[in-house]
Amino acid sequence: MSAIPEDELRSLVRRGRVHRRVYADPGIFALEMERIFARSWLYVAHESQLRKPGAFLRSRLGTEEVIVARGSDGAVHVLANRCAHRGARLCVVERGTAERFACPYHAWSFRLDGTLEAVPHPSSYGKSLDIDDAANHLARAPRVASYRGFLFASLVPDGPPLDEHLGPLCAAIDNLIDRAPDGEVEIAGGGFRVAYRGNWKFHQENANDTIHPGIVHESSVEAGRQAALRDDAPDGNQTKLQLQSNGFTRREWDSLGLVGFDSGHAFMGGFYADGVLSPGADDPVSTAYRQCLVAAHGETRAAEILAVDTFNNLIFPNVSLNAQYQQIRVVHPIAPDRSVVHAQCFRLKGAPEPMFERAVHFLSTLNSPASMIFADDVEIFDRCSAGLADAHGGDWVNVARGIDSDAVRAEGGRASSGASELPMRAQFTAWLAYMTAGSMTAGSNP
Amino acid sequence: MTDAAALLSAVEAFLYREARLLDAGAFEDWRGLFAEDGLYWIPSEPGQNDPTTTVSILREDKEMLAMRVRRLGHPRAYVLEPRPRTVHAVSNVEIVELADADGLCRVASALTVHEYRAGDRAVRAARCEHRLRPAGDTFHIVLKRVDLIDCDAVHDTVISIPL
């Protein structure tokens, strides 16, 4: 597996450029799964989805499918969705409540913590089956941790604790929760899973690439601009404004700030200076919501919370969080040229219900398979994937835009103007660190 | 011919025409089939009844559809380059209710959409409900609901041409 020497890996990431193999080479992808996705903390679920013992859902750790279940002891377990006996997929419903997971093949049944509870006709197995042997239990992620309700798992037993991994991006989760007058959020409203033909990194790189929207999304920007604002719009003109929002002039994009960290995390600042997502929005929904937040926290604190304008908060390797949209997106790697984006939204507890309806609408407009926005991103990912599969078109992919203006930031990380590819470079700094960190002891690897 | 048979025949002709306009790329004419208070809905979950607190694949009134149609005609809508070719096949047409409380004719049908674009082929299957307001010798669409059989699945292809 790890037959790619460290020198060779280092040669793939140069100043301002990366080798096309980082996107197109199946060997690199396999190594990413081993060294990034099996080692890093990966978001698996939100605690609001697993309120009671027995609640479970299917999720993913990279290419691996897992069951996330709340055990009878209240602890959350992340289990391989594969029977320990003959390997059959154990759970085929997306979510639910269970007392145990029983395999449909020979009826081995497992407790919510993955341990083997019973098998039918045990005498037929004789001494060959030790029911207490961990080899007969569901493989379990050795580390599961929650940051304020956001559940992450890691397939290795050792490594930095979750809050250290999240580092400065804890603030993004904090701000989402702070926006709930009751100080609590819940995932609700369903969601979308949209596949694209392209490497998982494309989605993360694209999120804070501020030059692309005016070009890739030109057709939907113009469609939004040409539509009239109307008093009776069932969506409060939200679709129109959302389509338009990608139509900043280059000077406006320049005025945004980008921040990237060596840990691979990154965010954009100041995306919504006006409109319903701005701190001063005075539409009825925003006004009623702000009153709730003021009632909960007072005028000063409420203003501070709403003034946080970081956008597309990328948590390396595969999470994107937007407090303003009340939205989380996870990009799951499936193959070097196939990824699935899973997008969901949050209800801010204590906020008027129209705030949640707005989040539902944002998600539908942006992340639906029929989205007028995301469809064009998917098309570009397809085209990058097709182009980079060609071996003779040149080896290098350019990520140098703005490289000479990246500046060290007093609070940590690096900062640049909005027109920079700084976030991509930050992601590749982390990528190379993970990829060259050598072989570590694998945990109980589902 | 009975009145019921004549109505079914008229409804079928209307649905076939709708399908033909979509296949021909006559999207503004297609939009013109909707009533001023018309709504086009593709739910994201089987049996979804809740339009506002559960996401929708698409839920647009006639004015919002104007944005979609405008984009479909834009020269730099990249997912439409080259333009997808479609066949919307409508079948199993039944009149479920001649006139509901609002005087609308409720029609059930099955829809298969074959799409080809740039080497890629896709097939989508759905049950449809149309609520039609009789208007002279034709109808206006007050609701078109498209329940894709895989509405809650991982979506492998984007939906750019309306279903």
Coordinates of C-alpha atoms in Angstrom, one line a residue:
Chain A
M1 CA 0.0 0.0 0.0
S2 CA 2.5 2.6 1.2
A3 CA 4.9 1.8 -1.7
I4 CA 5.2 5.5 -2.6
P5 CA 8.4 6.8 -1.1
E6 CA 8.4 10.0 1.0
D7 CA 10.6 11.8 -1.5
E8 CA 8.2 11.0 -4.2
L9 CA 5.2 12.3 -2.2
R10 CA 7.1 15.5 -1.4
S11 CA 7.9 16.0 -5.1
L12 CA 4.1 16.2 -5.8
V13 CA 3.5 19.4 -3.9
R14 CA 5.7 22.3 -5.0
R15 CA 5.5 26.0 -4.3
G16 CA 2.3 27.2 -6.1
R17 CA 1.6 23.9 -7.9
V18 CA 0.7 20.3 -7.4
H19 CA 1.2 17.3 -9.6
R20 CA -1.9 16.0 -11.3
R21 CA -1.3 12.6 -9.6
V22 CA -2.7 14.1 -6.4
Y23 CA -6.1 14.0 -8.0
A24 CA -5.8 11.2 -10.6
D25 CA -3.5 8.5 -9.2
P26 CA -5.4 5.5 -7.6
G27 CA -2.2 4.7 -5.6
I28 CA -2.3 8.2 -4.1
F29 CA -6.0 7.9 -3.4
A30 CA -5.4 4.6 -1.5
L31 CA -2.7 6.3 0.5
E32 CA -4.9 9.2 1.3
M33 CA -7.5 6.8 2.7
E34 CA -4.8 5.2 4.9
R35 CA -2.9 8.3 6.0
I36 CA -5.6 11.0 6.0
F37 CA -9.0 9.5 6.3
A38 CA -8.0 6.6 8.6
R39 CA -6.0 8.9 10.9
S40 CA -7.7 12.3 11.0
W41 CA -10.8 13.1 12.9
L42 CA -13.8 12.7 10.6
Y43 CA -17.3 14.2 11.2
V44 CA -19.9 11.3 11.4
A45 CA -23.1 12.7 12.9
H46 CA -24.6 15.3 15.1
E47 CA -25.8 14.3 18.6
S48 CA -29.3 15.7 17.8
Q49 CA -29.7 12.7 15.5
L50 CA -28.9 10.2 18.3
R51 CA -30.9 11.5 21.2
K52 CA -31.9 8.2 22.9
P53 CA -30.1 4.9 23.5
G54 CA -30.7 2.7 20.5
A55 CA -30.8 5.5 18.0
F56 CA -28.6 4.8 15.0
L57 CA -27.7 6.1 11.6
R58 CA -25.5 5.1 8.7
S59 CA -22.5 7.3 8.0
R60 CA -19.1 7.1 6.4
L61 CA -15.5 7.3 7.4
G62 CA -14.0 8.0 4.0
T63 CA -14.6 5.0 1.8
E64 CA -15.8 2.9 4.8
E65 CA -19.4 2.6 5.8
V66 CA -20.2 2.8 9.5
I67 CA -23.1 2.6 11.8
V68 CA -23.2 5.4 14.4
A69 CA -25.2 4.2 17.4
R70 CA -26.0 5.5 20.9
G71 CA -25.5 2.6 23.2
S72 CA -27.6 1.6 26.2
D73 CA -24.9 3.3 28.3
G74 CA -25.5 6.5 26.5
A75 CA -22.1 6.5 24.8
V76 CA -21.8 6.9 21.0
H77 CA -20.2 4.0 19.1
V78 CA -19.0 4.1 15.5
L79 CA -19.1 0.5 14.1
A80 CA -18.2 -1.1 10.9
N81 CA -21.4 -1.9 9.0
R82 CA -20.3 -5.4 8.3
C83 CA -21.1 -8.6 10.1
A84 CA -18.0 -10.0 11.9
H85 CA -19.0 -13.5 10.8
R86 CA -19.2 -13.6 7.0
G87 CA -19.0 -9.9 6.2
A88 CA -22.5 -9.2 5.1
R89 CA -23.7 -5.6 5.3
L90 CA -25.6 -5.4 8.6
C91 CA -27.7 -2.4 8.4
V92 CA -29.4 -1.2 5.2
V93 CA -31.8 1.4 6.5
E94 CA -30.5 5.0 6.8
R95 CA -31.5 5.6 10.4
G96 CA -33.8 4.3 13.1
T97 CA -33.9 2.8 16.6
A98 CA -32.7 -0.7 17.4
E99 CA -32.0 -2.8 20.5
R100 CA -29.4 -4.8 18.6
F101 CA -28.1 -5.3 15.1
A102 CA -28.8 -8.8 13.8
C103 CA -27.3 -10.2 10.6
P104 CA -29.8 -11.5 8.1
Y105 CA -27.4 -14.4 7.1
H106 CA -26.8 -16.5 10.2
A107 CA -28.4 -14.2 12.7
W108 CA -25.3 -13.3 14.7
S109 CA -26.6 -10.4 16.8
F110 CA -24.5 -7.5 18.1
R111 CA -25.1 -5.1 20.9
L112 CA -25.2 -1.3 20.2
D113 CA -21.5 -1.2 21.3
G114 CA -20.6 -3.8 18.6
T115 CA -20.0 -6.7 21.0
L116 CA -21.4 -10.0 20.0
E117 CA -24.5 -10.8 22.0
A118 CA -25.6 -14.2 20.8
V119 CA -25.6 -16.6 17.9
P120 CA -28.3 -19.2 17.1
H121 CA -27.4 -22.9 17.6
P122 CA -24.2 -22.1 19.5
S123 CA -23.3 -25.7 20.0
S124 CA -22.8 -26.1 16.2
Y125 CA -19.9 -23.7 16.5
G126 CA -18.4 -25.6 19.4
K127 CA -15.1 -24.3 20.7
S128 CA -14.4 -22.5 17.4
L129 CA -16.5 -19.5 18.6
D130 CA -15.5 -17.5 21.6
I131 CA -18.4 -15.0 21.9
D132 CA -16.2 -12.7 24.0
D133 CA -13.3 -12.6 21.5
A134 CA -13.0 -9.1 20.0
A135 CA -12.4 -10.6 16.6
N136 CA -16.1 -11.7 16.7
H137 CA -17.3 -8.2 17.5
L138 CA -18.1 -5.4 15.1
A139 CA -14.9 -3.4 14.3
R140 CA -15.2 -0.2 16.2
A141 CA -13.5 3.2 15.7
P142 CA -11.1 3.4 18.6
R143 CA -11.8 7.1 19.1
V144 CA -15.2 8.9 19.1
A145 CA -15.5 12.4 20.5
S146 CA -18.0 15.2 20.5
Y147 CA -17.3 18.9 20.2
R148 CA -20.4 20.6 21.5
G149 CA -22.7 18.0 19.9
F150 CA -20.6 17.5 16.7
L151 CA -19.5 13.9 16.6
F152 CA -16.2 12.9 15.1
A153 CA -14.5 9.6 14.9
S154 CA -10.9 8.4 14.2
L155 CA -9.7 5.0 13.1
V156 CA -6.5 5.3 15.0
P157 CA -6.2 5.0 18.8
D158 CA -3.7 7.8 19.1
G159 CA -3.4 11.3 17.9
P160 CA -4.3 14.8 18.8
P161 CA -7.6 15.2 20.8
L162 CA -10.6 16.5 18.8
D163 CA -10.5 20.1 20.0
E164 CA -6.8 20.3 19.2
H165 CA -7.6 19.0 15.7
L166 CA -10.4 21.6 15.3
G167 CA -8.2 24.3 16.7
P168 CA -9.3 27.8 15.4
L169 CA -12.3 26.2 13.6
C170 CA -13.9 25.5 17.0
A171 CA -15.0 29.1 16.6
A172 CA -17.1 28.2 13.6
I173 CA -19.0 25.6 15.5
D174 CA -19.3 27.9 18.5
N175 CA -20.7 30.6 16.3
L176 CA -23.4 28.3 14.8
I177 CA -24.4 27.3 18.3
D178 CA -24.3 30.8 19.6
R179 CA -26.7 31.8 16.9
A180 CA -29.4 29.6 18.6
P181 CA -31.1 31.6 21.3
D182 CA -31.4 28.4 23.4
G183 CA -27.7 27.6 22.8
E184 CA -28.5 24.4 21.0
V185 CA -28.8 23.3 17.3
E186 CA -30.3 20.2 15.8
I187 CA -30.0 18.6 12.3
A188 CA -33.4 18.5 10.7
G189 CA -35.2 19.0 7.3
G190 CA -33.6 16.0 5.5
G191 CA -30.7 16.7 3.1
F192 CA -29.1 15.9 -0.2
R193 CA -26.4 13.5 -1.3
V194 CA -25.1 14.4 -4.7
A195 CA -22.3 12.5 -6.4
Y196 CA -19.8 14.1 -8.8
R197 CA -17.1 12.6 -11.0
G198 CA -14.1 14.0 -9.5
N199 CA -11.7 13.9 -6.6
W200 CA -12.9 14.8 -3.1
K201 CA -10.4 17.7 -2.9
F202 CA -12.1 19.5 -5.8
H203 CA -15.1 20.3 -3.6
Q204 CA -13.0 21.7 -0.8
E205 CA -10.8 23.7 -3.1
N206 CA -13.8 25.2 -4.9
A207 CA -15.5 26.3 -1.7
N208 CA -13.2 29.3 -1.1
D209 CA -12.1 29.9 -4.6
T210 CA -13.6 33.3 -5.0
I211 CA -12.8 33.9 -8.7
H212 CA -14.8 31.0 -9.9
P213 CA -18.4 32.0 -8.9
G214 CA -18.6 35.0 -11.3
I215 CA -17.5 32.7 -14.1
V216 CA -18.9 29.2 -13.4
H217 CA -22.2 30.6 -12.1
E218 CA -22.6 33.4 -14.6
S219 CA -25.8 31.9 -16.0
S220 CA -27.6 31.7 -12.6
V221 CA -26.3 35.1 -11.5
E222 CA -27.8 36.7 -14.6
A223 CA -31.0 34.7 -14.2
G224 CA -31.3 36.0 -10.6
R225 CA -30.4 39.6 -11.5
Q226 CA -33.0 39.8 -14.3
A227 CA -35.8 38.6 -11.9
A228 CA -37.7 41.3 -10.2
L229 CA -37.9 41.6 -6.4
R230 CA -41.6 40.9 -5.5
D231 CA -43.6 41.4 -2.4
D232 CA -45.5 38.1 -2.9
A233 CA -42.5 35.8 -3.5
P234 CA -43.2 32.6 -1.6
D235 CA -39.6 32.3 -0.7
G236 CA -39.2 36.0 0.2
N237 CA -37.0 36.5 -2.9
Q238 CA -34.4 34.2 -1.3
T239 CA -33.7 32.2 -4.5
K240 CA -33.2 35.4 -6.5
L241 CA -30.8 36.9 -3.9
Q242 CA -28.9 33.6 -3.5
L243 CA -28.4 33.3 -7.2
Q244 CA -27.3 36.9 -7.4
S245 CA -24.9 36.6 -4.5
N246 CA -22.3 34.8 -6.7
G247 CA -22.1 37.9 -8.9
F248 CA -19.7 40.0 -7.1
T249 CA -17.4 42.1 -9.1
R250 CA -13.7 41.1 -8.9
R251 CA -13.1 44.1 -6.8
E252 CA -15.7 43.0 -4.4
W253 CA -14.3 39.5 -4.2
D254 CA -10.9 41.1 -3.6
S255 CA -12.2 42.9 -0.6
L256 CA -13.1 39.6 1.1
G257 CA -10.5 38.1 3.4
L258 CA -9.3 34.5 3.2
V259 CA -7.6 32.7 6.0
G260 CA -5.8 29.3 5.9
F261 CA -4.0 27.2 8.4
D262 CA -1.2 24.6 8.1
S263 CA -3.7 22.2 9.6
G264 CA -5.6 22.5 6.3
H265 CA -8.5 24.4 7.8
A266 CA -9.6 27.6 6.1
F267 CA -12.4 30.1 5.8
M268 CA -13.6 33.2 4.0
G269 CA -14.6 36.4 5.7
G270 CA -17.2 39.0 4.9
F271 CA -19.2 37.2 2.2
Y272 CA -22.5 38.8 3.2
A273 CA -22.1 42.5 3.8
D274 CA -25.8 43.0 2.9
G275 CA -28.9 41.0 2.3
V276 CA -30.8 38.7 4.6
L277 CA -27.6 37.1 6.0
S278 CA -26.0 40.4 7.0
P279 CA -25.9 41.3 10.7
G280 CA -28.1 44.3 10.0
A281 CA -30.7 42.6 7.9
D282 CA -34.1 44.2 8.6
D283 CA -36.5 41.8 6.8
P284 CA -39.3 40.4 9.1
V285 CA -37.6 37.0 9.6
S286 CA -34.2 38.5 10.5
T287 CA -35.8 41.1 12.7
A288 CA -37.9 38.6 14.7
Y289 CA -34.9 36.3 15.0
R290 CA -32.6 39.1 16.2
Q291 CA -35.2 40.0 18.9
C292 CA -35.1 36.4 20.2
L293 CA -31.3 36.5 20.3
V294 CA -31.2 39.8 22.1
A295 CA -33.8 38.5 24.6
A296 CA -31.5 35.5 25.2
H297 CA -28.1 37.2 25.3
G298 CA -28.6 41.0 25.5
E299 CA -28.0 43.6 22.7
T300 CA -24.2 43.6 22.9
R301 CA -23.6 39.9 22.9
A302 CA -26.3 39.3 20.2
A303 CA -24.5 41.9 18.0
E304 CA -21.2 40.2 18.5
I305 CA -22.6 36.8 17.6
L306 CA -24.2 38.1 14.4
A307 CA -21.1 40.0 13.4
V308 CA -19.1 36.8 13.0
D309 CA -18.9 36.7 9.2
T310 CA -16.6 33.7 8.5
F311 CA -18.1 31.7 5.6
N312 CA -17.3 28.3 4.1
N313 CA -15.5 27.2 7.2
L314 CA -13.5 24.2 6.0
I315 CA -12.4 21.6 8.6
F316 CA -9.8 19.4 7.0
P317 CA -10.2 17.0 5.4
N318 CA -13.8 17.0 4.4
V319 CA -16.2 19.3 6.3
S320 CA -17.6 22.6 5.3
L321 CA -19.7 24.6 7.8
N322 CA -21.7 27.7 7.3
A323 CA -23.3 29.3 10.3
Q324 CA -25.2 31.9 8.2
Y325 CA -26.8 29.2 6.0
Q326 CA -27.1 26.9 9.2
Q327 CA -25.5 24.3 7.0
I328 CA -23.0 21.5 7.1
R329 CA -21.5 19.7 4.0
V330 CA -19.4 16.7 4.1
V331 CA -17.6 15.4 1.0
H332 CA -17.1 11.7 1.1
P333 CA -14.3 10.2 -1.1
I334 CA -15.5 7.1 -2.9
A335 CA -12.8 6.7 -5.6
P336 CA -10.1 9.0 -7.1
D337 CA -12.7 10.3 -9.5
R338 CA -15.9 9.9 -7.5
S339 CA -17.1 11.8 -4.5
V340 CA -20.4 12.3 -2.7
V341 CA -21.4 15.6 -1.1
H342 CA -23.8 15.2 1.8
A343 CA -25.4 18.5 2.7
Q344 CA -27.7 19.0 5.8
C345 CA -29.0 22.0 7.7
F346 CA -29.6 22.9 11.4
R347 CA -32.5 24.3 13.3
L348 CA -31.4 27.0 15.8
K349 CA -33.3 26.1 19.0
G350 CA -35.3 29.0 20.3
A351 CA -35.3 30.9 17.0
P352 CA -38.6 31.5 15.2
E353 CA -39.4 28.7 12.9
P354 CA -39.1 30.8 9.7
M355 CA -35.4 30.9 10.4
F356 CA -35.3 27.2 9.9
E357 CA -37.5 27.4 6.9
R358 CA -35.0 29.8 5.4
A359 CA -32.2 27.3 6.1
V360 CA -34.2 24.6 4.4
H361 CA -34.6 26.9 1.4
F362 CA -30.9 27.8 1.2
L363 CA -30.1 24.1 1.2
S364 CA -32.6 23.3 -1.5
T365 CA -31.4 26.2 -3.7
L366 CA -27.7 25.5 -3.3
N367 CA -27.3 21.7 -2.8
S368 CA -30.2 20.0 -4.6
P369 CA -29.4 17.8 -7.6
A370 CA -31.6 20.3 -9.5
S371 CA -29.7 23.4 -8.1
M372 CA -29.0 26.1 -10.6
I373 CA -25.8 26.8 -8.7
F374 CA -24.2 23.5 -7.7
A375 CA -25.0 21.8 -11.0
D376 CA -22.4 24.0 -12.7
D377 CA -19.8 23.2 -10.0
V378 CA -20.4 19.5 -10.6
E379 CA -19.9 20.1 -14.3
I380 CA -16.6 21.8 -13.6
F381 CA -15.4 19.0 -11.3
D382 CA -16.3 16.5 -14.1
R383 CA -14.3 18.5 -16.6
C384 CA -11.2 18.8 -14.2
S385 CA -11.4 15.1 -13.6
A386 CA -11.6 14.3 -17.3
G387 CA -8.7 16.7 -18.1
L388 CA -6.4 15.5 -15.4
A389 CA -6.9 11.8 -16.4
D390 CA -4.9 12.6 -19.5
A391 CA -1.2 11.8 -18.8
H392 CA 0.3 13.9 -21.6
G393 CA -1.3 17.2 -21.1
G394 CA 1.3 18.4 -18.6
D395 CA 2.1 17.3 -15.1
W396 CA 1.3 20.4 -13.0
V397 CA -1.8 22.0 -11.7
N398 CA -1.4 25.7 -10.7
V399 CA -2.5 26.8 -7.3
A400 CA -0.3 29.9 -7.2
R401 CA -2.8 32.8 -7.4
G402 CA -2.0 35.4 -4.8
I403 CA 1.0 33.4 -3.5
D404 CA 3.2 36.5 -3.2
S405 CA 0.7 38.4 -1.0
D406 CA 0.0 35.7 1.6
A407 CA 0.7 37.2 5.0
V408 CA 1.3 35.7 8.4
R409 CA -1.7 36.5 10.6
A410 CA -1.3 37.7 14.1
E411 CA -4.1 35.3 15.4
G412 CA -2.5 32.3 13.6
G413 CA -2.5 31.0 10.1
R414 CA -2.1 33.0 7.0
A415 CA -4.3 35.6 5.5
S416 CA -4.8 37.0 2.0
S417 CA -7.3 39.0 -0.1
G418 CA -10.3 37.2 -1.4
A419 CA -8.8 36.6 -4.8
S420 CA -6.1 34.3 -3.6
E421 CA -5.7 30.5 -3.8
L422 CA -4.4 30.6 -0.2
P423 CA -6.9 28.1 1.2
M424 CA -5.9 25.5 -1.4
R425 CA -2.2 25.9 -0.5
A426 CA -3.1 25.5 3.2
Q427 CA -5.0 22.3 2.4
F428 CA -1.9 20.9 0.5
T429 CA 0.4 21.8 3.4
A430 CA -1.8 19.6 5.6
W431 CA -2.2 17.0 2.9
L432 CA 1.6 16.6 2.6
A433 CA 2.1 16.5 6.4
Y434 CA -0.5 13.7 6.7
M435 CA 0.8 11.8 3.7
T436 CA 4.4 11.8 4.8
A437 CA 3.8 11.2 8.5
G438 CA 5.0 7.6 8.0
S439 CA 3.1 4.5 9.0
M440 CA 1.3 4.6 12.3
T441 CA -0.3 1.8 14.1
A442 CA -3.7 1.2 12.6
G443 CA -6.5 0.9 15.0
S444 CA -9.4 -1.5 14.7
N445 CA -9.9 -0.6 11.2
P446 CA -13.4 -1.2 9.8
Chain B
M1 CA -67.6 9.1 -26.4
T2 CA -68.5 9.6 -22.8
D3 CA -67.6 12.9 -21.1
A4 CA -65.2 11.0 -18.9
A5 CA -63.4 9.5 -21.9
A6 CA -63.3 12.8 -23.6
L7 CA -61.8 14.4 -20.5
L8 CA -59.2 11.7 -20.2
S9 CA -58.3 12.1 -23.9
A10 CA -58.0 15.9 -23.4
V11 CA -55.8 15.4 -20.3
E12 CA -53.6 12.9 -22.1
A13 CA -53.1 15.3 -25.0
F14 CA -52.2 18.0 -22.6
L15 CA -49.6 15.9 -20.8
Y16 CA -48.1 14.7 -24.1
R17 CA -47.9 18.3 -25.3
E18 CA -46.1 19.3 -22.0
A19 CA -43.6 16.4 -22.6
R20 CA -43.0 17.4 -26.2
L21 CA -42.3 21.1 -25.2
L22 CA -39.7 19.9 -22.7
D23 CA -38.1 17.6 -25.2
A24 CA -38.1 20.3 -27.8
G25 CA -36.3 22.8 -25.5
A26 CA -39.3 25.1 -25.7
F27 CA -39.0 25.9 -22.0
E28 CA -40.8 29.3 -22.0
D29 CA -43.7 27.7 -23.8
W30 CA -43.7 24.9 -21.2
R31 CA -43.7 27.5 -18.4
G32 CA -46.7 29.0 -20.1
L33 CA -48.7 25.9 -19.3
F34 CA -48.6 26.8 -15.6
A35 CA -51.3 28.9 -14.0
E36 CA -50.3 32.2 -12.6
D37 CA -50.6 30.5 -9.1
G38 CA -49.0 27.3 -10.5
L39 CA -46.3 25.4 -8.6
Y40 CA -43.8 22.8 -9.7
W41 CA -42.6 20.5 -7.0
I42 CA -40.1 17.6 -6.8
P43 CA -40.0 16.4 -3.2
S44 CA -36.8 15.0 -1.7
E45 CA -38.5 12.3 0.3
P46 CA -41.1 9.6 -0.6
G47 CA -44.5 10.7 0.4
Q48 CA -43.3 14.2 1.5
N49 CA -46.1 16.4 2.7
D50 CA -44.1 19.1 4.2
P51 CA -43.0 21.8 1.7
T52 CA -41.2 24.2 4.1
T53 CA -39.4 22.3 6.8
T54 CA -38.1 19.5 4.7
V55 CA -35.8 20.2 1.7
S56 CA -37.2 19.9 -1.8
I57 CA -35.2 18.9 -4.9
L58 CA -37.2 21.7 -6.6
R59 CA -40.1 23.8 -5.5
E60 CA -40.8 26.8 -7.7
D61 CA -43.8 29.0 -8.5
K62 CA -44.2 30.4 -12.0
E63 CA -42.1 33.5 -11.4
M64 CA -39.2 31.4 -9.9
L65 CA -39.5 29.1 -12.9
A66 CA -38.8 32.1 -15.1
M67 CA -35.3 32.3 -13.5
R68 CA -34.8 28.6 -14.3
V69 CA -36.0 29.0 -17.8
R70 CA -33.8 32.1 -18.3
R71 CA -30.8 30.1 -17.1
L72 CA -31.6 27.3 -19.5
G73 CA -31.3 29.7 -22.3
H74 CA -28.0 31.2 -21.1
P75 CA -25.0 30.6 -23.4
R76 CA -22.7 29.9 -20.5
A77 CA -24.8 27.5 -18.4
Y78 CA -22.0 24.9 -18.5
V79 CA -24.0 21.9 -17.5
L80 CA -26.1 22.5 -20.6
E81 CA -23.1 22.6 -23.0
P82 CA -23.8 20.5 -25.1
R83 CA -27.5 20.7 -24.5
P84 CA -29.0 17.5 -23.1
R85 CA -31.4 15.6 -25.3
T86 CA -34.4 14.1 -23.5
V87 CA -37.4 12.0 -24.1
H88 CA -40.2 12.5 -21.5
A89 CA -42.4 9.4 -21.8
V90 CA -45.8 9.8 -20.1
S91 CA -47.9 6.8 -19.4
N92 CA -50.5 5.3 -17.0
V93 CA -52.6 8.5 -17.2
E94 CA -55.6 8.4 -14.9
I95 CA -58.0 11.0 -13.7
V96 CA -58.1 10.5 -10.0
E97 CA -60.6 13.2 -9.3
L98 CA -62.8 15.1 -11.8
A99 CA -62.9 18.2 -9.7
D100 CA -61.5 18.6 -6.2
A101 CA -62.7 21.2 -3.7
D102 CA -61.0 23.9 -5.8
G103 CA -62.5 22.7 -9.0
L104 CA -59.2 21.2 -10.2
C105 CA -58.9 18.0 -12.1
R106 CA -56.4 15.7 -10.4
V107 CA -54.4 13.5 -12.7
A108 CA -52.0 10.7 -11.9
S109 CA -49.4 9.5 -14.4
A110 CA -46.1 7.7 -14.7
L111 CA -43.1 9.5 -16.1
T112 CA -39.9 8.1 -17.5
V113 CA -37.3 10.6 -18.6
H114 CA -34.4 9.5 -20.8
E115 CA -31.5 11.9 -21.0
Y116 CA -28.4 11.9 -23.1
R117 CA -25.7 14.5 -22.9
A118 CA -22.0 14.3 -24.0
G119 CA -21.7 10.6 -23.9
D120 CA -23.7 10.1 -20.7
R121 CA -27.1 8.5 -20.4
A122 CA -29.5 8.7 -17.6
V123 CA -33.0 7.4 -16.9
R124 CA -35.3 8.7 -14.3
A125 CA -38.6 7.3 -13.2
A126 CA -41.4 9.1 -11.3
R127 CA -45.0 9.1 -10.4
C128 CA -46.6 12.5 -11.3
E129 CA -49.6 14.3 -10.0
H130 CA -51.0 17.2 -12.0
R131 CA -53.7 19.4 -10.7
L132 CA -55.2 21.1 -13.7
R133 CA -57.6 24.0 -14.0
P134 CA -59.8 23.7 -17.0
A135 CA -59.3 26.8 -19.2
G136 CA -61.5 26.7 -22.4
D137 CA -60.3 23.8 -24.5
T138 CA -57.1 23.4 -22.5
F139 CA -55.8 23.4 -19.0
H140 CA -53.5 25.4 -16.7
I141 CA -51.2 23.6 -14.3
V142 CA -51.9 24.6 -10.7
L143 CA -49.6 21.9 -9.3
K144 CA -47.1 19.5 -10.9
R145 CA -45.7 17.1 -8.4
V146 CA -43.0 14.7 -9.5
D147 CA -42.1 11.9 -7.1
L148 CA -38.9 10.4 -8.3
I149 CA -38.5 6.8 -7.2
D150 CA -35.0 7.6 -6.1
C151 CA -35.6 11.1 -4.7
D152 CA -33.8 10.3 -1.4
A153 CA -30.9 8.4 -3.0
V154 CA -27.4 9.6 -3.8
H155 CA -28.0 11.5 -7.0
D156 CA -25.5 10.5 -9.7
T157 CA -26.5 13.1 -12.2
V158 CA -27.8 16.6 -11.8
I159 CA -31.3 17.5 -13.0
S160 CA -30.9 20.4 -15.4
I161 CA -33.8 19.8 -17.8
P162 CA -37.1 19.9 -15.9
L163 CA -38.8 16.5 -15.5

